[in-house]
Amino acid sequence: MKILNFNELGQLRKLHPTKKIVHCHGVFDVLHAGHLVYFRSAKKYGEILIVTLTSDQYVNKGPGRPYFNGNIRAEMLAALECIDFVAINKNPTAVPAILAIQPDFYVKGPDYKNKAADPTGAIYEEERAVQKSGGRLVFTDDDTHSSSELLNKFFQPWSEDQQKTIESVKRVGGLAKIEEILEKASQQTVVVVGEPIVDTYVFCQPENISSKSPSISARFLYEENYAGGSMAIANHLVDFSKNLKLCFTHGGESHINDLLQERMDKRIEIADHVIKGLPTPRKTRYIAVGNSQRLFEMTDLRSDQWSNHSPEAFNDLLHKLNSPDNTTVVADFGHGLFEHGVLKSVADLHGFLALNVQTNSSNFGFNPYNKHTRFDYLSIDSRELRVAYHDRNSPVMELVRRLRSEIGLLGGRLSITLGAQGAKYFTNHSDTEYSAPAYTDTIVDATGAGDAYFGITSLLVKAGCPEEMIPFIGNVFAGLKTKIIGNKSAVSRAQLLKALTAILK
């Protein structure tokens, strides 16, 4: 049997103690002649060739990928005579597979010879893992082509709108320009200000309708807390900035303290103001395992914190962080932080100020963007736009035109996010509408996708990114976020570059 369970990989070294073992790892989405040349070249280094595959959930090559699922990819590889064993790697990196196999040679294609050019940086971790068991990292010299390039050229995985956006991005510099902009963004000092949200996910198994009432009966499985709200935005952006500070208030409960210790990137500087007795915003969602469907949501929120406490200490904290060099990302979730004197303190901040003001079930109608008097960039969705104008029925673009005329003096740069329809970006110095469709397919959890879009586009706007690229990069970034349950992890710079590379090839 050539296709092995991942747990069986560790036995191969014991079963073949005198054989030279060669290991290749990748996605191998669309098997082509370049792959065959690569595998044959790899086999020359030894007697047993083992190929491990990235499992579907960890393929970060944009929407529609992998084109073939892991089982089909494994069967195709197993059909090749030069390959001795195949296994699907159930981990996000190749390192566990390397450590299990302990190959004499770990073989990569010529694209990886320049290790510094690997956007994920994973090649260094893989090399250390190989060397740990006495093996060597080696490279082939053959022209192996690219599955992503072949898919984009011959299979046309993109809709007409997606393809138009891709072409417009290529016209203004493509991937090389994006890398330049991301490098420029990485020199920014970022300050994220906004309410933290404890996202509690209770995973359960629905069983039946209760015999005593028309409600769903579900069996508890397990529970996890994720760092949401401003904490999630900070985790997303730390990989894209020179240094990042997170400023917020919270109640000092054990669950928020645990999150700050366990779920926050250690590179983030926390500037928090603890108000005892004030509940940290918490949203508890009951999730059906398997399809991640929400069954019920319960909130623990207060919006009157400055009615019962003085904002003076928090305003002093903002003042200490204030600098003309800052890129300040203000995330107003409408849970009480941005009220009374805090609004004036935010308006007085120096440097570049990006603003997102959210409407949700807890603040509907009470949190319009125009309670803020100063910003350089505004990102809101169509519902938040309607709330600001108390207008349910007018066409969205009519309201956008009205908004653009009103915010011209405030900054004039604007994103309107449209969920599955993508996003639109506008500037006050041009009448052009820059649109980009969504770049995602299977959605695990849409929670936080708008926050992710807002965060990354804030840095892009400040970095002087070409307008055509801003909603495109923002939507790809948001699409990657939808692959993550809750805010269990952040989207990294490496993941974004990998997805962009696959899309733009």
mmCIF file with all atom_site columns, N, CA, C and O in Angstrom, residues 161-179 181 434-437 439 460 465-476 499-501 503-505:
data_model
loop_
_atom_site.group_PDB
_atom_site.id
_atom_site.type_symbol
_atom_site.label_atom_id
_atom_site.label_alt_id
_atom_site.label_comp_id
_atom_site.label_asym_id
_atom_site.label_entity_id
_atom_site.label_seq_id
_atom_site.pdbx_PDB_ins_code
_atom_site.Cartn_x
_atom_site.Cartn_y
_atom_site.Cartn_z
_atom_site.occupancy
_atom_site.B_iso_or_equiv
_atom_site.pdbx_formal_charge
_atom_site.auth_seq_id
_atom_site.auth_comp_id
_atom_site.auth_asym_id
_atom_site.auth_atom_id
_atom_site.pdbx_PDB_model_num
ATOM 1   N N  . ASP A 1 161 ? -15.167 39.468 -12.963 1.00 0.00 ? 161 ASP A N  1
ATOM 2   C CA . ASP A 1 161 ? -14.822 40.596 -12.093 1.00 0.00 ? 161 ASP A CA 1
ATOM 3   C C  . ASP A 1 161 ? -13.481 40.374 -11.398 1.00 0.00 ? 161 ASP A C  1
ATOM 4   O O  . ASP A 1 161 ? -12.670 41.300 -11.263 1.00 0.00 ? 161 ASP A O  1
ATOM 5   N N  . GLN A 1 162 ? -13.249 39.144 -10.943 1.00 0.00 ? 162 GLN A N  1
ATOM 6   C CA . GLN A 1 162 ? -11.973 38.849 -10.292 1.00 0.00 ? 162 GLN A CA 1
ATOM 7   C C  . GLN A 1 162 ? -10.810 39.019 -11.265 1.00 0.00 ? 162 GLN A C  1
ATOM 8   O O  . GLN A 1 162 ? -9.774  39.585 -10.921 1.00 0.00 ? 162 GLN A O  1
ATOM 9   N N  . GLN A 1 163 ? -10.996 38.541 -12.496 1.00 0.00 ? 163 GLN A N  1
ATOM 10  C CA . GLN A 1 163 ? -9.944  38.647 -13.495 1.00 0.00 ? 163 GLN A CA 1
ATOM 11  C C  . GLN A 1 163 ? -9.656  40.104 -13.855 1.00 0.00 ? 163 GLN A C  1
ATOM 12  O O  . GLN A 1 163 ? -8.492  40.497 -14.014 1.00 0.00 ? 163 GLN A O  1
ATOM 13  N N  . LYS A 1 164 ? -10.684 40.918 -13.972 1.00 0.00 ? 164 LYS A N  1
ATOM 14  C CA . LYS A 1 164 ? -10.483 42.345 -14.261 1.00 0.00 ? 164 LYS A CA 1
ATOM 15  C C  . LYS A 1 164 ? -9.667  43.014 -13.160 1.00 0.00 ? 164 LYS A C  1
ATOM 16  O O  . LYS A 1 164 ? -8.777  43.833 -13.436 1.00 0.00 ? 164 LYS A O  1
ATOM 17  N N  . THR A 1 165 ? -9.983  42.678 -11.927 1.00 0.00 ? 165 THR A N  1
ATOM 18  C CA . THR A 1 165 ? -9.236  43.257 -10.807 1.00 0.00 ? 165 THR A CA 1
ATOM 19  C C  . THR A 1 165 ? -7.786  42.802 -10.833 1.00 0.00 ? 165 THR A C  1
ATOM 20  O O  . THR A 1 165 ? -6.860  43.596 -10.615 1.00 0.00 ? 165 THR A O  1
ATOM 21  N N  . ILE A 1 166 ? -7.554  41.524 -11.096 1.00 0.00 ? 166 ILE A N  1
ATOM 22  C CA . ILE A 1 166 ? -6.190  40.994 -11.170 1.00 0.00 ? 166 ILE A CA 1
ATOM 23  C C  . ILE A 1 166 ? -5.392  41.725 -12.245 1.00 0.00 ? 166 ILE A C  1
ATOM 24  O O  . ILE A 1 166 ? -4.232  42.112 -12.024 1.00 0.00 ? 166 ILE A O  1
ATOM 25  N N  . GLU A 1 167 ? -5.998  41.946 -13.397 1.00 0.00 ? 167 GLU A N  1
ATOM 26  C CA . GLU A 1 167 ? -5.300  42.644 -14.481 1.00 0.00 ? 167 GLU A CA 1
ATOM 27  C C  . GLU A 1 167 ? -4.993  44.090 -14.112 1.00 0.00 ? 167 GLU A C  1
ATOM 28  O O  . GLU A 1 167 ? -3.918  44.607 -14.441 1.00 0.00 ? 167 GLU A O  1
ATOM 29  N N  . SER A 1 168 ? -5.913  44.753 -13.434 1.00 0.00 ? 168 SER A N  1
ATOM 30  C CA . SER A 1 168 ? -5.663  46.150 -13.040 1.00 0.00 ? 168 SER A CA 1
ATOM 31  C C  . SER A 1 168 ? -4.543  46.221 -12.008 1.00 0.00 ? 168 SER A C  1
ATOM 32  O O  . SER A 1 168 ? -3.744  47.164 -12.015 1.00 0.00 ? 168 SER A O  1
ATOM 33  N N  . VAL A 1 169 ? -4.471  45.227 -11.123 1.00 0.00 ? 169 VAL A N  1
ATOM 34  C CA . VAL A 1 169 ? -3.387  45.189 -10.134 1.00 0.00 ? 169 VAL A CA 1
ATOM 35  C C  . VAL A 1 169 ? -2.048  44.947 -10.818 1.00 0.00 ? 169 VAL A C  1
ATOM 36  O O  . VAL A 1 169 ? -1.033  45.557 -10.464 1.00 0.00 ? 169 VAL A O  1
ATOM 37  N N  . LYS A 1 170 ? -2.033  44.085 -11.807 1.00 0.00 ? 170 LYS A N  1
ATOM 38  C CA . LYS A 1 170 ? -0.796  43.835 -12.545 1.00 0.00 ? 170 LYS A CA 1
ATOM 39  C C  . LYS A 1 170 ? -0.335  45.082 -13.290 1.00 0.00 ? 170 LYS A C  1
ATOM 40  O O  . LYS A 1 170 ? 0.871   45.350 -13.378 1.00 0.00 ? 170 LYS A O  1
ATOM 41  N N  . ARG A 1 171 ? -1.267  45.861 -13.810 1.00 0.00 ? 171 ARG A N  1
ATOM 42  C CA . ARG A 1 171 ? -0.899  47.068 -14.562 1.00 0.00 ? 171 ARG A CA 1
ATOM 43  C C  . ARG A 1 171 ? -0.197  48.108 -13.697 1.00 0.00 ? 171 ARG A C  1
ATOM 44  O O  . ARG A 1 171 ? 0.588   48.911 -14.205 1.00 0.00 ? 171 ARG A O  1
ATOM 45  N N  . VAL A 1 172 ? -0.490  48.136 -12.406 1.00 0.00 ? 172 VAL A N  1
ATOM 46  C CA . VAL A 1 172 ? 0.140   49.136 -11.536 1.00 0.00 ? 172 VAL A CA 1
ATOM 47  C C  . VAL A 1 172 ? 1.308   48.551 -10.733 1.00 0.00 ? 172 VAL A C  1
ATOM 48  O O  . VAL A 1 172 ? 1.741   49.135 -9.743  1.00 0.00 ? 172 VAL A O  1
ATOM 49  N N  . GLY A 1 173 ? 1.813   47.404 -11.200 1.00 0.00 ? 173 GLY A N  1
ATOM 50  C CA . GLY A 1 173 ? 3.036   46.898 -10.575 1.00 0.00 ? 173 GLY A CA 1
ATOM 51  C C  . GLY A 1 173 ? 2.979   45.473 -10.084 1.00 0.00 ? 173 GLY A C  1
ATOM 52  O O  . GLY A 1 173 ? 4.018   44.877 -9.804  1.00 0.00 ? 173 GLY A O  1
ATOM 53  N N  . GLY A 1 174 ? 1.779   44.925 -9.928  1.00 0.00 ? 174 GLY A N  1
ATOM 54  C CA . GLY A 1 174 ? 1.648   43.534 -9.549  1.00 0.00 ? 174 GLY A CA 1
ATOM 55  C C  . GLY A 1 174 ? 2.322   43.173 -8.239  1.00 0.00 ? 174 GLY A C  1
ATOM 56  O O  . GLY A 1 174 ? 2.426   43.980 -7.310  1.00 0.00 ? 174 GLY A O  1
ATOM 57  N N  . LEU A 1 175 ? 2.798   41.946 -8.172  1.00 0.00 ? 175 LEU A N  1
ATOM 58  C CA . LEU A 1 175 ? 3.357   41.409 -6.935  1.00 0.00 ? 175 LEU A CA 1
ATOM 59  C C  . LEU A 1 175 ? 4.582   42.187 -6.463  1.00 0.00 ? 175 LEU A C  1
ATOM 60  O O  . LEU A 1 175 ? 4.758   42.408 -5.258  1.00 0.00 ? 175 LEU A O  1
ATOM 61  N N  . ALA A 1 176 ? 5.431   42.617 -7.399  1.00 0.00 ? 176 ALA A N  1
ATOM 62  C CA . ALA A 1 176 ? 6.637   43.355 -7.010  1.00 0.00 ? 176 ALA A CA 1
ATOM 63  C C  . ALA A 1 176 ? 6.268   44.655 -6.292  1.00 0.00 ? 176 ALA A C  1
ATOM 64  O O  . ALA A 1 176 ? 6.885   45.024 -5.287  1.00 0.00 ? 176 ALA A O  1
ATOM 65  N N  . LYS A 1 177 ? 5.242   45.344 -6.794  1.00 0.00 ? 177 LYS A N  1
ATOM 66  C CA . LYS A 1 177 ? 4.797   46.590 -6.162  1.00 0.00 ? 177 LYS A CA 1
ATOM 67  C C  . LYS A 1 177 ? 4.175   46.304 -4.797  1.00 0.00 ? 177 LYS A C  1
ATOM 68  O O  . LYS A 1 177 ? 4.386   47.067 -3.839  1.00 0.00 ? 177 LYS A O  1
ATOM 69  N N  . ILE A 1 178 ? 3.417   45.227 -4.705  1.00 0.00 ? 178 ILE A N  1
ATOM 70  C CA . ILE A 1 178 ? 2.801   44.866 -3.422  1.00 0.00 ? 178 ILE A CA 1
ATOM 71  C C  . ILE A 1 178 ? 3.877   44.595 -2.377  1.00 0.00 ? 178 ILE A C  1
ATOM 72  O O  . ILE A 1 178 ? 3.786   45.047 -1.230  1.00 0.00 ? 178 ILE A O  1
ATOM 73  N N  . GLU A 1 179 ? 4.904   43.853 -2.756  1.00 0.00 ? 179 GLU A N  1
ATOM 74  C CA . GLU A 1 179 ? 6.001   43.571 -1.823  1.00 0.00 ? 179 GLU A CA 1
ATOM 75  C C  . GLU A 1 179 ? 6.679   44.863 -1.379  1.00 0.00 ? 179 GLU A C  1
ATOM 76  O O  . GLU A 1 179 ? 7.043   45.023 -0.207  1.00 0.00 ? 179 GLU A O  1
ATOM 77  N N  . ILE A 1 181 ? 5.249   47.845 -1.204  1.00 0.00 ? 181 ILE A N  1
ATOM 78  C CA . ILE A 1 181 ? 4.328   48.554 -0.311  1.00 0.00 ? 181 ILE A CA 1
ATOM 79  C C  . ILE A 1 181 ? 4.297   47.909 1.073   1.00 0.00 ? 181 ILE A C  1
ATOM 80  O O  . ILE A 1 181 ? 4.287   48.592 2.106   1.00 0.00 ? 181 ILE A O  1
ATOM 81  N N  . TYR A 1 434 ? -12.815 52.396 -7.086  1.00 0.00 ? 434 TYR A N  1
ATOM 82  C CA . TYR A 1 434 ? -11.919 51.240 -7.135  1.00 0.00 ? 434 TYR A CA 1
ATOM 83  C C  . TYR A 1 434 ? -12.605 50.068 -6.449  1.00 0.00 ? 434 TYR A C  1
ATOM 84  O O  . TYR A 1 434 ? -12.788 50.079 -5.226  1.00 0.00 ? 434 TYR A O  1
ATOM 85  N N  . SER A 1 435 ? -12.997 49.074 -7.235  1.00 0.00 ? 435 SER A N  1
ATOM 86  C CA . SER A 1 435 ? -13.746 47.943 -6.703  1.00 0.00 ? 435 SER A CA 1
ATOM 87  C C  . SER A 1 435 ? -12.919 46.670 -6.767  1.00 0.00 ? 435 SER A C  1
ATOM 88  O O  . SER A 1 435 ? -12.062 46.515 -7.640  1.00 0.00 ? 435 SER A O  1
ATOM 89  N N  . ALA A 1 436 ? -13.189 45.777 -5.857  1.00 0.00 ? 436 ALA A N  1
ATOM 90  C CA . ALA A 1 436 ? -12.584 44.443 -5.903  1.00 0.00 ? 436 ALA A CA 1
ATOM 91  C C  . ALA A 1 436 ? -13.588 43.448 -5.359  1.00 0.00 ? 436 ALA A C  1
ATOM 92  O O  . ALA A 1 436 ? -14.188 43.678 -4.309  1.00 0.00 ? 436 ALA A O  1
ATOM 93  N N  . PRO A 1 437 ? -13.797 42.349 -6.068  1.00 0.00 ? 437 PRO A N  1
ATOM 94  C CA . PRO A 1 437 ? -14.704 41.314 -5.560  1.00 0.00 ? 437 PRO A CA 1
ATOM 95  C C  . PRO A 1 437 ? -14.038 40.545 -4.430  1.00 0.00 ? 437 PRO A C  1
ATOM 96  O O  . PRO A 1 437 ? -12.846 40.706 -4.154  1.00 0.00 ? 437 PRO A O  1
ATOM 97  N N  . TYR A 1 439 ? -12.334 37.412 -2.621  1.00 0.00 ? 439 TYR A N  1
ATOM 98  C CA . TYR A 1 439 ? -11.456 36.329 -3.054  1.00 0.00 ? 439 TYR A CA 1
ATOM 99  C C  . TYR A 1 439 ? -11.469 35.238 -1.994  1.00 0.00 ? 439 TYR A C  1
ATOM 100 O O  . TYR A 1 439 ? -10.520 35.035 -1.250  1.00 0.00 ? 439 TYR A O  1
ATOM 101 N N  . LEU A 1 460 ? -2.049  50.065 4.366   1.00 0.00 ? 460 LEU A N  1
ATOM 102 C CA . LEU A 1 460 ? -1.803  50.263 2.940   1.00 0.00 ? 460 LEU A CA 1
ATOM 103 C C  . LEU A 1 460 ? -2.048  51.708 2.527   1.00 0.00 ? 460 LEU A C  1
ATOM 104 O O  . LEU A 1 460 ? -1.269  52.297 1.758   1.00 0.00 ? 460 LEU A O  1
ATOM 105 N N  . CYS A 1 465 ? -0.191  53.077 -0.982  1.00 0.00 ? 465 CYS A N  1
ATOM 106 C CA . CYS A 1 465 ? -0.458  51.986 -1.912  1.00 0.00 ? 465 CYS A CA 1
ATOM 107 C C  . CYS A 1 465 ? -1.296  52.470 -3.094  1.00 0.00 ? 465 CYS A C  1
ATOM 108 O O  . CYS A 1 465 ? -2.220  53.278 -2.922  1.00 0.00 ? 465 CYS A O  1
ATOM 109 N N  . PRO A 1 466 ? -1.013  52.018 -4.323  1.00 0.00 ? 466 PRO A N  1
ATOM 110 C CA . PRO A 1 466 ? -1.877  52.355 -5.459  1.00 0.00 ? 466 PRO A CA 1
ATOM 111 C C  . PRO A 1 466 ? -3.331  51.999 -5.151  1.00 0.00 ? 466 PRO A C  1
ATOM 112 O O  . PRO A 1 466 ? -3.617  50.930 -4.597  1.00 0.00 ? 466 PRO A O  1
ATOM 113 N N  . GLU A 1 467 ? -4.242  52.888 -5.514  1.00 0.00 ? 467 GLU A N  1
ATOM 114 C CA . GLU A 1 467 ? -5.648  52.717 -5.152  1.00 0.00 ? 467 GLU A CA 1
ATOM 115 C C  . GLU A 1 467 ? -6.237  51.397 -5.643  1.00 0.00 ? 467 GLU A C  1
ATOM 116 O O  . GLU A 1 467 ? -7.049  50.772 -4.958  1.00 0.00 ? 467 GLU A O  1
ATOM 117 N N  . GLU A 1 468 ? -5.813  50.952 -6.855  1.00 0.00 ? 468 GLU A N  1
ATOM 118 C CA . GLU A 1 468 ? -6.360  49.719 -7.410  1.00 0.00 ? 468 GLU A CA 1
ATOM 119 C C  . GLU A 1 468 ? -6.052  48.519 -6.524  1.00 0.00 ? 468 GLU A C  1
ATOM 120 O O  . GLU A 1 468 ? -6.792  47.531 -6.524  1.00 0.00 ? 468 GLU A O  1
ATOM 121 N N  . MET A 1 469 ? -4.951  48.602 -5.798  1.00 0.00 ? 469 MET A N  1
ATOM 122 C CA . MET A 1 469 ? -4.501  47.454 -5.004  1.00 0.00 ? 469 MET A CA 1
ATOM 123 C C  . MET A 1 469 ? -5.169  47.370 -3.638  1.00 0.00 ? 469 MET A C  1
ATOM 124 O O  . MET A 1 469 ? -5.233  46.291 -3.041  1.00 0.00 ? 469 MET A O  1
ATOM 125 N N  . ILE A 1 470 ? -5.635  48.494 -3.115  1.00 0.00 ? 470 ILE A N  1
ATOM 126 C CA . ILE A 1 470 ? -6.096  48.524 -1.728  1.00 0.00 ? 470 ILE A CA 1
ATOM 127 C C  . ILE A 1 470 ? -7.276  47.578 -1.477  1.00 0.00 ? 470 ILE A C  1
ATOM 128 O O  . ILE A 1 470 ? -7.202  46.714 -0.597  1.00 0.00 ? 470 ILE A O  1
ATOM 129 N N  . PRO A 1 471 ? -8.388  47.676 -2.232  1.00 0.00 ? 471 PRO A N  1
ATOM 130 C CA . PRO A 1 471 ? -9.487  46.734 -1.951  1.00 0.00 ? 471 PRO A CA 1
ATOM 131 C C  . PRO A 1 471 ? -9.146  45.303 -2.339  1.00 0.00 ? 471 PRO A C  1
ATOM 132 O O  . PRO A 1 471 ? -9.653  44.354 -1.735  1.00 0.00 ? 471 PRO A O  1
ATOM 133 N N  . PHE A 1 472 ? -8.274  45.133 -3.319  1.00 0.00 ? 472 PHE A N  1
ATOM 134 C CA . PHE A 1 472 ? -7.857  43.788 -3.729  1.00 0.00 ? 472 PHE A CA 1
ATOM 135 C C  . PHE A 1 472 ? -7.087  43.095 -2.608  1.00 0.00 ? 472 PHE A C  1
ATOM 136 O O  . PHE A 1 472 ? -7.443  41.984 -2.180  1.00 0.00 ? 472 PHE A O  1
ATOM 137 N N  . ILE A 1 473 ? -6.048  43.740 -2.100  1.00 0.00 ? 473 ILE A N  1
ATOM 138 C CA . ILE A 1 473 ? -5.261  43.140 -1.015  1.00 0.00 ? 473 ILE A CA 1
ATOM 139 C C  . ILE A 1 473 ? -6.135  42.953 0.221   1.00 0.00 ? 473 ILE A C  1
ATOM 140 O O  . ILE A 1 473 ? -6.069  41.930 0.906   1.00 0.00 ? 473 ILE A O  1
ATOM 141 N N  . GLY A 1 474 ? -6.974  43.961 0.500   1.00 0.00 ? 474 GLY A N  1
ATOM 142 C CA . GLY A 1 474 ? -7.860  43.874 1.654   1.00 0.00 ? 474 GLY A CA 1
ATOM 143 C C  . GLY A 1 474 ? -8.790  42.683 1.579   1.00 0.00 ? 474 GLY A C  1
ATOM 144 O O  . GLY A 1 474 ? -9.009  41.983 2.582   1.00 0.00 ? 474 GLY A O  1
ATOM 145 N N  . ASN A 1 475 ? -9.338  42.412 0.394   1.00 0.00 ? 475 ASN A N  1
ATOM 146 C CA . ASN A 1 475 ? -10.268 41.285 0.249   1.00 0.00 ? 475 ASN A CA 1
ATOM 147 C C  . ASN A 1 475 ? -9.557  39.940 0.300   1.00 0.00 ? 475 ASN A C  1
ATOM 148 O O  . ASN A 1 475 ? -10.111 38.965 0.823   1.00 0.00 ? 475 ASN A O  1
ATOM 149 N N  . VAL A 1 476 ? -8.340  39.860 -0.247  1.00 0.00 ? 476 VAL A N  1
ATOM 150 C CA . VAL A 1 476 ? -7.580  38.616 -0.138  1.00 0.00 ? 476 VAL A CA 1
ATOM 151 C C  . VAL A 1 476 ? -7.251  38.336 1.324   1.00 0.00 ? 476 VAL A C  1
ATOM 152 O O  . VAL A 1 476 ? -7.385  37.205 1.806   1.00 0.00 ? 476 VAL A O  1
ATOM 153 N N  . ALA A 1 499 ? -0.702  33.720 -0.825  1.00 0.00 ? 499 ALA A N  1
ATOM 154 C CA . ALA A 1 499 ? -1.979  33.782 -1.542  1.00 0.00 ? 499 ALA A CA 1
ATOM 155 C C  . ALA A 1 499 ? -1.910  34.748 -2.718  1.00 0.00 ? 499 ALA A C  1
ATOM 156 O O  . ALA A 1 499 ? -2.388  34.444 -3.822  1.00 0.00 ? 499 ALA A O  1
ATOM 157 N N  . LEU A 1 500 ? -1.300  35.911 -2.500  1.00 0.00 ? 500 LEU A N  1
ATOM 158 C CA . LEU A 1 500 ? -1.183  36.894 -3.580  1.00 0.00 ? 500 LEU A CA 1
ATOM 159 C C  . LEU A 1 500 ? -0.328  36.369 -4.726  1.00 0.00 ? 500 LEU A C  1
ATOM 160 O O  . LEU A 1 500 ? -0.627  36.611 -5.900  1.00 0.00 ? 500 LEU A O  1
ATOM 161 N N  . THR A 1 501 ? 0.739   35.657 -4.383  1.00 0.00 ? 501 THR A N  1
ATOM 162 C CA . THR A 1 501 ? 1.602   35.078 -5.412  1.00 0.00 ? 501 THR A CA 1
ATOM 163 C C  . THR A 1 501 ? 0.836   34.090 -6.271  1.00 0.00 ? 501 THR A C  1
ATOM 164 O O  . THR A 1 501 ? 0.934   34.091 -7.506  1.00 0.00 ? 501 THR A O  1
ATOM 165 N N  . ILE A 1 503 ? -2.405  33.970 -6.793  1.00 0.00 ? 503 ILE A N  1
ATOM 166 C CA . ILE A 1 503 ? -3.444  34.651 -7.572  1.00 0.00 ? 503 ILE A CA 1
ATOM 167 C C  . ILE A 1 503 ? -2.872  35.418 -8.751  1.00 0.00 ? 503 ILE A C  1
ATOM 168 O O  . ILE A 1 503 ? -3.443  35.432 -9.853  1.00 0.00 ? 503 ILE A O  1
ATOM 169 N N  . LEU A 1 504 ? -1.713  36.039 -8.546  1.00 0.00 ? 504 LEU A N  1
ATOM 170 C CA . LEU A 1 504 ? -1.157  36.942 -9.573  1.00 0.00 ? 504 LEU A CA 1
ATOM 171 C C  . LEU A 1 504 ? -0.221  36.265 -10.559 1.00 0.00 ? 504 LEU A C  1
ATOM 172 O O  . LEU A 1 504 ? 0.254   36.905 -11.500 1.00 0.00 ? 504 LEU A O  1
ATOM 173 N N  . LYS A 1 505 ? 0.065   34.981 -10.376 1.00 0.00 ? 505 LYS A N  1
ATOM 174 C CA . LYS A 1 505 ? 0.967   34.287 -11.300 1.00 0.00 ? 505 LYS A CA 1
ATOM 175 C C  . LYS A 1 505 ? 0.346   34.193 -12.683 1.00 0.00 ? 505 LYS A C  1
ATOM 176 O O  . LYS A 1 505 ? -0.851  33.998 -12.815 1.00 0.00 ? 505 LYS A O  1
#
